[in-house]
Coordinates of C-alpha atoms and ligand atoms in Angstrom, one line a residue:
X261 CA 0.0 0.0 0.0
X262 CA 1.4 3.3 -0.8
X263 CA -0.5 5.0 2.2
X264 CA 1.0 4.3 5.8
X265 CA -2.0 4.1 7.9
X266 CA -2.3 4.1 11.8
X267 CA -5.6 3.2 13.5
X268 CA -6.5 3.1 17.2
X269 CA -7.5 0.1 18.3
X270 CA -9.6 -0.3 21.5
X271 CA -8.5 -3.5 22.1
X272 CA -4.9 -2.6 22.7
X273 CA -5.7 1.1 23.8
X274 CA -2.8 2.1 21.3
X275 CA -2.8 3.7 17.9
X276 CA -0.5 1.7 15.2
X277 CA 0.0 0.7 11.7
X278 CA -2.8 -0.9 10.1
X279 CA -1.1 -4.5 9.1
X280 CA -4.4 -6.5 8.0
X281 CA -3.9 -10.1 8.4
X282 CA -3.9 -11.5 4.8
X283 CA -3.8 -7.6 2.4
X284 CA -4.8 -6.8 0.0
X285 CA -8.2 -8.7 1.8
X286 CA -9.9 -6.6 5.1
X287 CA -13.2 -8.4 6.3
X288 CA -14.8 -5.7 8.4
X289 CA -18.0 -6.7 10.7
X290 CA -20.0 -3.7 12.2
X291 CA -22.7 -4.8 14.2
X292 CA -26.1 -3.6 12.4
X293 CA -29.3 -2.3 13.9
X294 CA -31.7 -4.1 15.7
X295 CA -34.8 -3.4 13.7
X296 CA -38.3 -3.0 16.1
X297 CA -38.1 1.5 15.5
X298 CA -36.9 3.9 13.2
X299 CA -33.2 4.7 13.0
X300 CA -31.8 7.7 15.3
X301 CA -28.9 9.9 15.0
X302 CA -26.8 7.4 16.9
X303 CA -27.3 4.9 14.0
X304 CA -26.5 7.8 11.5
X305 CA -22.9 8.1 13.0
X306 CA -22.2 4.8 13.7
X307 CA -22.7 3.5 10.1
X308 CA -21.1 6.6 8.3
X309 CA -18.2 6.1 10.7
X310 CA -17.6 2.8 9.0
X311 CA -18.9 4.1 5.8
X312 CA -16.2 6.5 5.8
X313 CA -13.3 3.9 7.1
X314 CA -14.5 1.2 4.6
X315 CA -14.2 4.0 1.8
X316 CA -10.7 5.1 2.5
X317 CA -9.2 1.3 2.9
X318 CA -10.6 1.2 -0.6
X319 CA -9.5 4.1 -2.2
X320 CA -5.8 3.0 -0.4
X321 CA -5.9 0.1 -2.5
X322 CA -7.7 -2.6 0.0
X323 CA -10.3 -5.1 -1.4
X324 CA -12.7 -4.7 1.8
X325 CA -15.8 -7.7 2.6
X326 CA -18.1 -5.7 4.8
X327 CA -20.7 -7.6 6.8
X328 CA -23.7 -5.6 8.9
X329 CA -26.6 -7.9 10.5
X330 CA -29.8 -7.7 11.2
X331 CA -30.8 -8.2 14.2
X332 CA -34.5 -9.2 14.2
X333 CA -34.5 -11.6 17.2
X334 CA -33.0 -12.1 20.3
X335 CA -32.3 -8.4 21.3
X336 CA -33.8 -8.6 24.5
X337 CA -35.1 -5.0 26.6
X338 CA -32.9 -3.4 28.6
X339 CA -29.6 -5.7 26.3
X340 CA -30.0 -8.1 29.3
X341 CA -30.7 -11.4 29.2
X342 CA -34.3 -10.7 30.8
X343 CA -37.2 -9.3 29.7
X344 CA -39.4 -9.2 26.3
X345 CA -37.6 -9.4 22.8
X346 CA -37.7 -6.0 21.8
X347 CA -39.0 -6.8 18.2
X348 CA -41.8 -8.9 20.1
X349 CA -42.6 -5.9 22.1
X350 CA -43.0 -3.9 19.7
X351 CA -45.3 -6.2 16.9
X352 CA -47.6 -6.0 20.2
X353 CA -47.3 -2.3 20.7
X354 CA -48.5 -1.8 16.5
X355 CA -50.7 -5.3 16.7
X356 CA -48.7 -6.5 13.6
X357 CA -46.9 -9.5 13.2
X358 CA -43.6 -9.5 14.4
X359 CA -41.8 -10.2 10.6
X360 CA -44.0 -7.4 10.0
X361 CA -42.0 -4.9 12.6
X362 CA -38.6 -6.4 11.0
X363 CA -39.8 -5.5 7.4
X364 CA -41.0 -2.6 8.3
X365 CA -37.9 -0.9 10.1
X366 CA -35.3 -2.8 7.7
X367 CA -37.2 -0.8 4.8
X368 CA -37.0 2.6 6.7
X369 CA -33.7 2.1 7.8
X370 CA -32.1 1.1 3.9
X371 CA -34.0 4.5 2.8
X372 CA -32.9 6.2 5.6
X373 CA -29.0 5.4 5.8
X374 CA -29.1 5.5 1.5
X375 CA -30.3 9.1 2.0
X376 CA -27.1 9.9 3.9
X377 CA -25.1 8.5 1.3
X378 CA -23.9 5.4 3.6
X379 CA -23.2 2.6 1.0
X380 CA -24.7 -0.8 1.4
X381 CA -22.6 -3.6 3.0
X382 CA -21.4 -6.7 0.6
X383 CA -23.4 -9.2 3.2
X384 CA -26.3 -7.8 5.0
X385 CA -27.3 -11.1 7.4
X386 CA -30.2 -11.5 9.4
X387 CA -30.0 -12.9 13.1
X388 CA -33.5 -15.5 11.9
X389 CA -32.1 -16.2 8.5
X390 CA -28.9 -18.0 10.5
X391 CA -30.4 -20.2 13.2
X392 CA -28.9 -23.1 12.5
X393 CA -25.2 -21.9 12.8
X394 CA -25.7 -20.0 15.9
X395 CA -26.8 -23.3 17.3
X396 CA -24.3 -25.3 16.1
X397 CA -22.1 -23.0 17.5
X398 CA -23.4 -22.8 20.9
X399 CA -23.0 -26.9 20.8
X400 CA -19.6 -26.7 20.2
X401 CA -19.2 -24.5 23.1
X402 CA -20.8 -27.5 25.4
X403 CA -18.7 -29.9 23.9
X404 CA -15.9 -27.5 25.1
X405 CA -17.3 -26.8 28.3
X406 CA -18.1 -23.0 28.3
X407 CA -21.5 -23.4 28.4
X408 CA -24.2 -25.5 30.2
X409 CA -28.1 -26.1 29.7
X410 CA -30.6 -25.3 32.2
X411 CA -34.4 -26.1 31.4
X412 CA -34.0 -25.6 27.8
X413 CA -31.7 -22.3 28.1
X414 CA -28.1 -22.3 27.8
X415 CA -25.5 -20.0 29.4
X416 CA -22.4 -19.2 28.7
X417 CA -19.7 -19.9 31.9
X418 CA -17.4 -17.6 32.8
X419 CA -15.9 -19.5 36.0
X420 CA -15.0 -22.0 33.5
X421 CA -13.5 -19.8 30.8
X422 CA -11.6 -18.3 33.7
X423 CA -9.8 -20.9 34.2
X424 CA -8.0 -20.4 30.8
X425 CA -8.4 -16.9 29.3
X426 CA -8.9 -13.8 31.4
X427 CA -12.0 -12.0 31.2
X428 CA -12.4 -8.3 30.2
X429 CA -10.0 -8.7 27.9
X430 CA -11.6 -6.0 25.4
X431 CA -13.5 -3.7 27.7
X432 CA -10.8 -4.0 30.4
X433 CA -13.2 -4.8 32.9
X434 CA -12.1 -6.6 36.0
X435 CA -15.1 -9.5 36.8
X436 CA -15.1 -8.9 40.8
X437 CA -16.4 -5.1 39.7
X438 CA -18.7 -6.4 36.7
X439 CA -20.3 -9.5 39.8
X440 CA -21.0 -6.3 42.2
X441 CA -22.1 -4.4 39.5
X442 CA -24.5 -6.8 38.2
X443 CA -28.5 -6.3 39.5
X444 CA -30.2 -9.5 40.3
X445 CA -32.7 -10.6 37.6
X446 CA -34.8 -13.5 38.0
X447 CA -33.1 -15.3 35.0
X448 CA -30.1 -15.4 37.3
X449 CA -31.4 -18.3 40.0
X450 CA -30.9 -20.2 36.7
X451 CA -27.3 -19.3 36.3
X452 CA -24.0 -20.6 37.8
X453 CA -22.8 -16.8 37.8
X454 CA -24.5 -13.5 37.6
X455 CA -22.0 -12.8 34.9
X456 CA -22.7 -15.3 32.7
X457 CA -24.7 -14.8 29.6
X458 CA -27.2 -16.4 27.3
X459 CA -26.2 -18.2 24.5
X460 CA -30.0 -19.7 23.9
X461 CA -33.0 -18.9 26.2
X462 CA -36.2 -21.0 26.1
X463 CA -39.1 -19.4 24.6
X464 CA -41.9 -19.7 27.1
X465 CA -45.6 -20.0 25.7
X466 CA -46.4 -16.5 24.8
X467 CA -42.8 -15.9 22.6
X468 CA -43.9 -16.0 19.1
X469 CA -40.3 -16.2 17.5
X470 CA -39.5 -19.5 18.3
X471 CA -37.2 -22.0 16.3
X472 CA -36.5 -25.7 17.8
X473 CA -33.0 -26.7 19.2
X474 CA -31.3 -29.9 20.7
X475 CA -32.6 -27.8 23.7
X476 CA -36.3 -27.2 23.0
X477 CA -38.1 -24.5 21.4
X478 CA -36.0 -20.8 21.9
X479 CA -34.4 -18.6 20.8
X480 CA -30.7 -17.5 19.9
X481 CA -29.2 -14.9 22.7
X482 CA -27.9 -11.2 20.9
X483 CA -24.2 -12.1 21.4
X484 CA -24.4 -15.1 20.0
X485 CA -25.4 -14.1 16.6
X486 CA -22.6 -11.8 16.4
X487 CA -20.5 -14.3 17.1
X488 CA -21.9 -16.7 14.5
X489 CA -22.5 -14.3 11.9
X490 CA -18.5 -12.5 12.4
X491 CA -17.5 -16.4 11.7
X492 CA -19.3 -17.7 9.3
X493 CA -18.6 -14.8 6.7
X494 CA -15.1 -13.4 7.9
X495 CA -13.9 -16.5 9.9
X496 CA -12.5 -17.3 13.1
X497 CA -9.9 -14.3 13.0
X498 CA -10.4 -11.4 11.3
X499 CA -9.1 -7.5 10.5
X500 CA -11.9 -5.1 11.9
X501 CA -14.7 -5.3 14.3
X502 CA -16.9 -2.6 14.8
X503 CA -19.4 -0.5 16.3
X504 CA -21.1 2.5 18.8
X505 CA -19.0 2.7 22.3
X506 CA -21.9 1.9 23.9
X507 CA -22.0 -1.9 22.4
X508 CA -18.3 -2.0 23.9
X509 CA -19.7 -3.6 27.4
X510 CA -21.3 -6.1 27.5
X511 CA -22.0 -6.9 24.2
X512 CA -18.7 -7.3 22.4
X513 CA -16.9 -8.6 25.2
X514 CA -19.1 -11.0 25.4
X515 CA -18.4 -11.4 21.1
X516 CA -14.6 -12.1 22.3
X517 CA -15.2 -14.3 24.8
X518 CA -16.7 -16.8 22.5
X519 CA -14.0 -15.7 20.2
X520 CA -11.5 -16.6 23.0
X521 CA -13.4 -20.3 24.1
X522 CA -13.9 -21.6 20.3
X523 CA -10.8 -20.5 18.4
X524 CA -8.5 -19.1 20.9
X525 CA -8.8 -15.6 18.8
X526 CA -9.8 -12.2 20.1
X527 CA -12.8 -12.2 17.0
X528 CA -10.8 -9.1 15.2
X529 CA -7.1 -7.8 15.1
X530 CA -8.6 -4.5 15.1
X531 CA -11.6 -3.4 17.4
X532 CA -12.6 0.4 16.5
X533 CA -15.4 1.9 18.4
X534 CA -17.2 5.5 17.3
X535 CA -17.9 8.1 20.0
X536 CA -21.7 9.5 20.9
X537 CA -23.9 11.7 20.1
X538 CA -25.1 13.8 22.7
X539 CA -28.1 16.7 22.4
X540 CA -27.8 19.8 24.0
X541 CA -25.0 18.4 25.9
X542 CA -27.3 15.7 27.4
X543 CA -27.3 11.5 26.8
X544 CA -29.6 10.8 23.8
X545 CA -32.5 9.0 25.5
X546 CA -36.4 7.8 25.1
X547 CA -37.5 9.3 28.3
X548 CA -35.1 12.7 28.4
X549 CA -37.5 13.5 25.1
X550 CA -34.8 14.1 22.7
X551 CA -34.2 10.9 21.0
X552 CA -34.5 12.3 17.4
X553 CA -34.9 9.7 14.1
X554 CA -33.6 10.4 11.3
X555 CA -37.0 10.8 9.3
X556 CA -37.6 13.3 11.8
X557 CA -34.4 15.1 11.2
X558 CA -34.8 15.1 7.5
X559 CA -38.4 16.3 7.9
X560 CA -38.8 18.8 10.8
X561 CA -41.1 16.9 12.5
X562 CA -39.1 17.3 16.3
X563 CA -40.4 19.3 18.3
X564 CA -36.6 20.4 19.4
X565 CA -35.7 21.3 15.7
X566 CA -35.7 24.8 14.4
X567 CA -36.7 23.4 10.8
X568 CA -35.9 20.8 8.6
X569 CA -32.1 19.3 7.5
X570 CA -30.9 17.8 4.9
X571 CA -29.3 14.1 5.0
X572 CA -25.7 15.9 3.4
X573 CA -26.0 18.4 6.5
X574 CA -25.8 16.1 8.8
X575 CA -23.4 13.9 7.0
X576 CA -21.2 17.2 7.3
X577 CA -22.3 17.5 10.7
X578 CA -20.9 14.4 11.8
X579 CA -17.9 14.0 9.4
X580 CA -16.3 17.8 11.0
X581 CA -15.8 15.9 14.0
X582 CA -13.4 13.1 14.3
X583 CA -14.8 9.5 15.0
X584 CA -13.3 8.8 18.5
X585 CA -14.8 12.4 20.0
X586 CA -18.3 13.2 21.2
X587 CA -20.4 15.0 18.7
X588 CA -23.4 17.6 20.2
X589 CA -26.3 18.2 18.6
X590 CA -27.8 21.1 18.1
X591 CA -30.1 23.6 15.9
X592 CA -27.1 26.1 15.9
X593 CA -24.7 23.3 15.3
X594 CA -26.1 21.4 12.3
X595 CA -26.5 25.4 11.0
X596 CA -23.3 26.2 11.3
X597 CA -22.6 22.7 9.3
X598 CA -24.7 23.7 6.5
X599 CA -22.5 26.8 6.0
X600 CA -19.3 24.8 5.6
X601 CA -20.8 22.1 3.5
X602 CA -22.2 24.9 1.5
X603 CA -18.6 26.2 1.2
X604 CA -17.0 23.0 0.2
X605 CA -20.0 21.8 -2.5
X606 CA -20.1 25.4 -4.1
X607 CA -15.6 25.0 -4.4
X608 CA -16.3 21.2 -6.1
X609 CA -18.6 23.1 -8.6
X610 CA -16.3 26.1 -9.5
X611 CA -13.0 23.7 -9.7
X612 CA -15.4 21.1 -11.8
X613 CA -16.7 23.9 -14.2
X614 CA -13.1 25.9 -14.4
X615 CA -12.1 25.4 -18.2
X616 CA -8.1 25.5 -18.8
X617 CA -7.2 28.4 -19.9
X618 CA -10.1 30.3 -20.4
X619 CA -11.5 30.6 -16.6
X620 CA -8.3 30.5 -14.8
X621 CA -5.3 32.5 -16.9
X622 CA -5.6 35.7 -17.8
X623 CA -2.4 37.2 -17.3
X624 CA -0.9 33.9 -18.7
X625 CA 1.7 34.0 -15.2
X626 CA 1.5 30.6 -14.0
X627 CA 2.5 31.2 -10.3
X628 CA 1.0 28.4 -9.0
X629 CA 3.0 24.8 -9.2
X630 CA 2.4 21.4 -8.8
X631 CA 4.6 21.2 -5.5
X632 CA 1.8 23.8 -3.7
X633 CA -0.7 21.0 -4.7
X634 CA 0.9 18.1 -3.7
X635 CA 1.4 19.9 -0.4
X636 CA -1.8 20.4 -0.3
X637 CA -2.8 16.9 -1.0
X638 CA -0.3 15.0 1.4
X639 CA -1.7 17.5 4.2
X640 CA -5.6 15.0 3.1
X641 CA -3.8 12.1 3.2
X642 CA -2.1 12.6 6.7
X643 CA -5.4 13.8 8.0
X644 CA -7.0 10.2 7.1
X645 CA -4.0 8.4 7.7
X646 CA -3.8 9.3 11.5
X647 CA -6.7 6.8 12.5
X648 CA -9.2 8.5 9.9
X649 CA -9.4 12.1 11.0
X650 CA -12.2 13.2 8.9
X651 CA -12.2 16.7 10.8
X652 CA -8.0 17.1 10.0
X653 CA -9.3 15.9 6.5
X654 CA -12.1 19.0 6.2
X655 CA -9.7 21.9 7.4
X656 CA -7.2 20.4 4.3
X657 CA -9.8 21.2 2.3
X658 CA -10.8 24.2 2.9
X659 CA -7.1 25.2 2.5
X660 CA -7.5 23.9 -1.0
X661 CA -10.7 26.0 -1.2
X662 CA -8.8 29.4 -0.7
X663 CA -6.9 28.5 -3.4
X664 CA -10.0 27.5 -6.2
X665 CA -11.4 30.7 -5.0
X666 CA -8.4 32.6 -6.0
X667 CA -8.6 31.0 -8.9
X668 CA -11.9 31.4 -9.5
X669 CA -11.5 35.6 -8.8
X670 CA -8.4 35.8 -11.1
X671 CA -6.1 36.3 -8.4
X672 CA -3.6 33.6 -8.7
X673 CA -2.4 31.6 -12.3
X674 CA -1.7 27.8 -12.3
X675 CA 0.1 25.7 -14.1
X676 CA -2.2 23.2 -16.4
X677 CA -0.9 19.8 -14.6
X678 CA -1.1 21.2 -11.3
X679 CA -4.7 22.3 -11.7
X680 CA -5.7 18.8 -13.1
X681 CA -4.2 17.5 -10.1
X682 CA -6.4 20.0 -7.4
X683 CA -9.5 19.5 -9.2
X684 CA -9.3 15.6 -9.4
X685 CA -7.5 15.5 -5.7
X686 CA -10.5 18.1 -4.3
X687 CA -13.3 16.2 -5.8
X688 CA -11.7 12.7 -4.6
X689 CA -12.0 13.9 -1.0
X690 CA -15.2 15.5 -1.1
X691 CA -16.8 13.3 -3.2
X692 CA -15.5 10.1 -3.0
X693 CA -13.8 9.8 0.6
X694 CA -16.1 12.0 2.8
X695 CA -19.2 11.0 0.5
X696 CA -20.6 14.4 -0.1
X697 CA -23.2 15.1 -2.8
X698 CA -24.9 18.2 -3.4
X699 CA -28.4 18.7 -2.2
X700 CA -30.0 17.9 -5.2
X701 CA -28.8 16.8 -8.8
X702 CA -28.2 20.0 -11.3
X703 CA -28.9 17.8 -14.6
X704 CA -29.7 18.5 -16.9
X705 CA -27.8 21.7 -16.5
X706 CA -28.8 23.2 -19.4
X707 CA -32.0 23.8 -17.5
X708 CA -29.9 25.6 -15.3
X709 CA -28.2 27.4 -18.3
X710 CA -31.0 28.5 -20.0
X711 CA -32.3 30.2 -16.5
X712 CA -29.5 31.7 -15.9
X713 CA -29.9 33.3 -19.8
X714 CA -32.9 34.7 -19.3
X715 CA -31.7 36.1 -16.1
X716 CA -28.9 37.9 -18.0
X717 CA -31.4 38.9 -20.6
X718 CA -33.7 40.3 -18.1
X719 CA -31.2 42.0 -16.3
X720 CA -29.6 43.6 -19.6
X721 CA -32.9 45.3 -20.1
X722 CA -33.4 46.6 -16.7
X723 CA -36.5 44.2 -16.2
X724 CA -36.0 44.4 -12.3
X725 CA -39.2 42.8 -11.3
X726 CA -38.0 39.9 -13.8
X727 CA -34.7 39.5 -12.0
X728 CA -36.2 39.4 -8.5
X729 CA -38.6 37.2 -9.4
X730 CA -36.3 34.6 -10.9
X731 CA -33.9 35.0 -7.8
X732 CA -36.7 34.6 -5.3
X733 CA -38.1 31.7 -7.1
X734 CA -34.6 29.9 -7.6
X735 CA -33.4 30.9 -3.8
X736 CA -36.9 28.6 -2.9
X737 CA -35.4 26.3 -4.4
X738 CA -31.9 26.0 -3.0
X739 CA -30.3 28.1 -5.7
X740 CA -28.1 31.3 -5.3
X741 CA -27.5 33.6 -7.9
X742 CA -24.1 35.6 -7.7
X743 CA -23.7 38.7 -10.0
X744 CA -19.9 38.9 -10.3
X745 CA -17.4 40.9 -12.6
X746 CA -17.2 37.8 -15.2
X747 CA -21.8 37.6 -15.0
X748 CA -24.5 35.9 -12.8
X749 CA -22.9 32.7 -11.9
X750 CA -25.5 30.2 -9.6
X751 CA -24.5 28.1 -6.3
X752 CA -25.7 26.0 -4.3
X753 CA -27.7 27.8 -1.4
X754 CA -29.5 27.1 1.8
X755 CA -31.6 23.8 2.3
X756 CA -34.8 24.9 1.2
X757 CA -38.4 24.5 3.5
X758 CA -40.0 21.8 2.5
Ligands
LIG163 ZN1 -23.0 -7.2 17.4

């Protein structure tokens, strides 16, 4: 690879070279949604986290296999091993079936993610669609004795995988804090340890999702079908794991523990965990009132939103900060967001529309050289290189963005090469790195052209009410006309109300 990148990796607390285990191949699992409600802002920054990654281990020459579940059973409330299966709740809460809930919130969260530009995964598997290899991975873990059956459930057994591995070994967790820690459910008189986890549960008579097993009728546990899902498409040791900090403990230590007991592997060589999202400096939460969704967001509908966004705003939002930090939301935030993105789409334009010689040379002085770009460019690279600092990545590019403006205005002459190199560098980062599209599509743009004539024609013959009219109507629709000393050029203006 001609790009030396360093990633930090949770598991070893450290930031290193990235040295996948068999390159050019990276198999990257992120643990996907579980599907009974709409997708929030949390989901939003999780996936375009690993959007972002898997983009730039492409573009660096990687062949990446990316695998995100489904998780449309066994995701119990409260992630504990108690308590009704949260799909389940909810097919009561509509009075649907609960395949129904599943199809219903996979659909809205494909639209939802697509809108933000977040590409699909190579291997989208569902949790129900793969019963038969979590079980057969939960036997091999009695045959090993990790696990034991009680009435039909099975458990996984930490006293026993103590006495070869260490617990905690992702999370760091020492298990005398995690047994105090741990509240007393009524699952647990069934347990050996509190700490212990389900592998299988029993489905008692009212569970609808039920599938049989050398156990009984049940159901696969939530850690368990990462577990068999990471293996069975990326195998016993692969390059990245991912997901949100908050599935750090318990639910991928409990992913490494089985890792650990079945193949004497940590799952991944690489765990990488995004930061959260808070709102108004405050936990996103249910009951604190502002857990916004993404359909929401896109359509004004929260009561804490000023007005509507559009997905590329908070794409922008998210992608200004880097991965690892917290992000917090707010109106003013995503506004000031819009601004930049505004900045950065309306410089991808110019440098795309620039002809050579005829926009950029007048004095025929060509004072700007390809060094100066390929400054500019190894300044992008070493953003994304140091553990894929998006933000780093953003201030490179609106260095970049001085210059097409004084390009744009005359000011400065370039050499031919070196502005073929800016404009295909410029629109590689915005466009295909960061993933940033304009708010709508311009074509055909000789729509746009033939506007923009009659708006020159109006405002040659002093047809004022014309002009205003055709500003006011294109500004309503997310279009800026500029009147500058080479004509009315448009850009790409606020998100209009929809
Ligand atoms: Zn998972």
């Amino acid at each position: 690879m001609q790009q030396q990148l360093y990633v930090y990796n949770t598991l070893t607390r450290q930031q290193g070279l990235f040295q996948p285990i068999a390159p050019p191949h990276v198999g990257l699992y992120v643990c996907g949604p579980t599907v009974y409600g709409p997708a929030h802002l949390g989901h939003a920054r999780c996936y375009l986290t690993f959007d972002t990654i898997k983009r730039y281990l492409q573009h660096i020459g990687y062949k990446v296999r990316y695998v995100r579940n489904i998780t449309d059973v066994g995701h119990l409330e409260r992630d504990a091993d108690e308590g009704e299966d949260k799909i389940l709740q909810q097919a009561r809460l509509e009075k649907i079936e609960p395949m129904e809930v599943v199809q219903r919130y996979t659909n809205s969260f494909h639209s939802d993610i697509a809108a933000l530009n977040i590409e699909a995964p190579d291997i989208e598997p569902t949790a129900s669609g793969h019963i038969p290899e979590q079980i057969a991975l939960i036997e091999k873990m009695l045959q090993q004795g990790c696990a034991y059956e009680v009435e039909g459930s099975v458990y996984f057994d930490i006293k026993a995988y103590e006495q070869h591995h260490r617990y905690g070994e992702l999370s760091g967790r020492k298990l005398e804090d995690v047994l105090s820690g741990t509240r007393t459910l009524k699952s647990q008189a069934e347990k050996k340890s509190p700490v212990d986890f389900a592998l299988w549960k029993k489905a008692d008579a009212t569970h609808i999702m039920r599938w049989p097993s050398p156990w009984g009728e049940g159901f696969p546990g939530w850690h368990t079908e990462c577990a068999a899902l990471g293996y069975k498409y990326l195998g016993s040791y692969f390059d990245i794991h991912g997901g949100g900090m908050d599935l750090l403990f318990p639910h991928h230590e409990c992913e490494v523990v089985q890792a650990r007991a079945m193949h004497n592997t940590t799952s991944a060589k690489y765990w990488i965990h995004n930061n959260m999202v808070t709102l108004h400096d405050q936990k996103m939460s249910k009951s604190l009132g502002n857990y916004i969704t993404l359909a929401q967001l896109f359509q004004g509908t929260h009561p804490l939103l000023t007005r509507p966004y559009h997905p590329m705003i908070l794409r922008f939002f998210y992608l200004q900060a880097h991965y690892r930090s917290t992000v917090n939301f707010s109106n003013e935030a995503l506004q000031g967001a819009e601004k930049g993105y505004l900045k950065l789409m309306n410089g991808l334009k110019a440098i795309q529309n620039m002809r050579y010689p005829a926009d950029v040379i007048e004095s025929g002085r060509a004072e700007v050289h390809m060094t100066t770009i390929e400054q500019h460019i190894a300044l992008g690279y070493e953003a994304m290189n140091d553990d894929f600092n998006t933000a780093k990545l953003i201030a490179a590019l609106f260095q970049m963005l001085k210059l097409i403006h004084a390009l744009e205005t005359r000011s400065l002459a370039i050499e031919e090469a070196a502005f073929e190199k800016l404009k295909q560098a410029y629109t590689l980062f915005v466009v295909d790195i960061l993933g940033l599209q304009p708010f709508f599509q311009t074509e055909p743009t000789n729509l746009i052209a033939t506007i923009m004539q009659v708006y020159a024609d109006a405002k040659q013959q002093k047809n004022y009410a014309q002009v205003d009219m055709l500003r006011a109507e294109l500004k309503s629709k997310g279009i800026t006309i500029k009147d500058t000393r080479y004509g009315a050029v448009w850009e790409y203006g606020e998100y209009p109300e929809v």
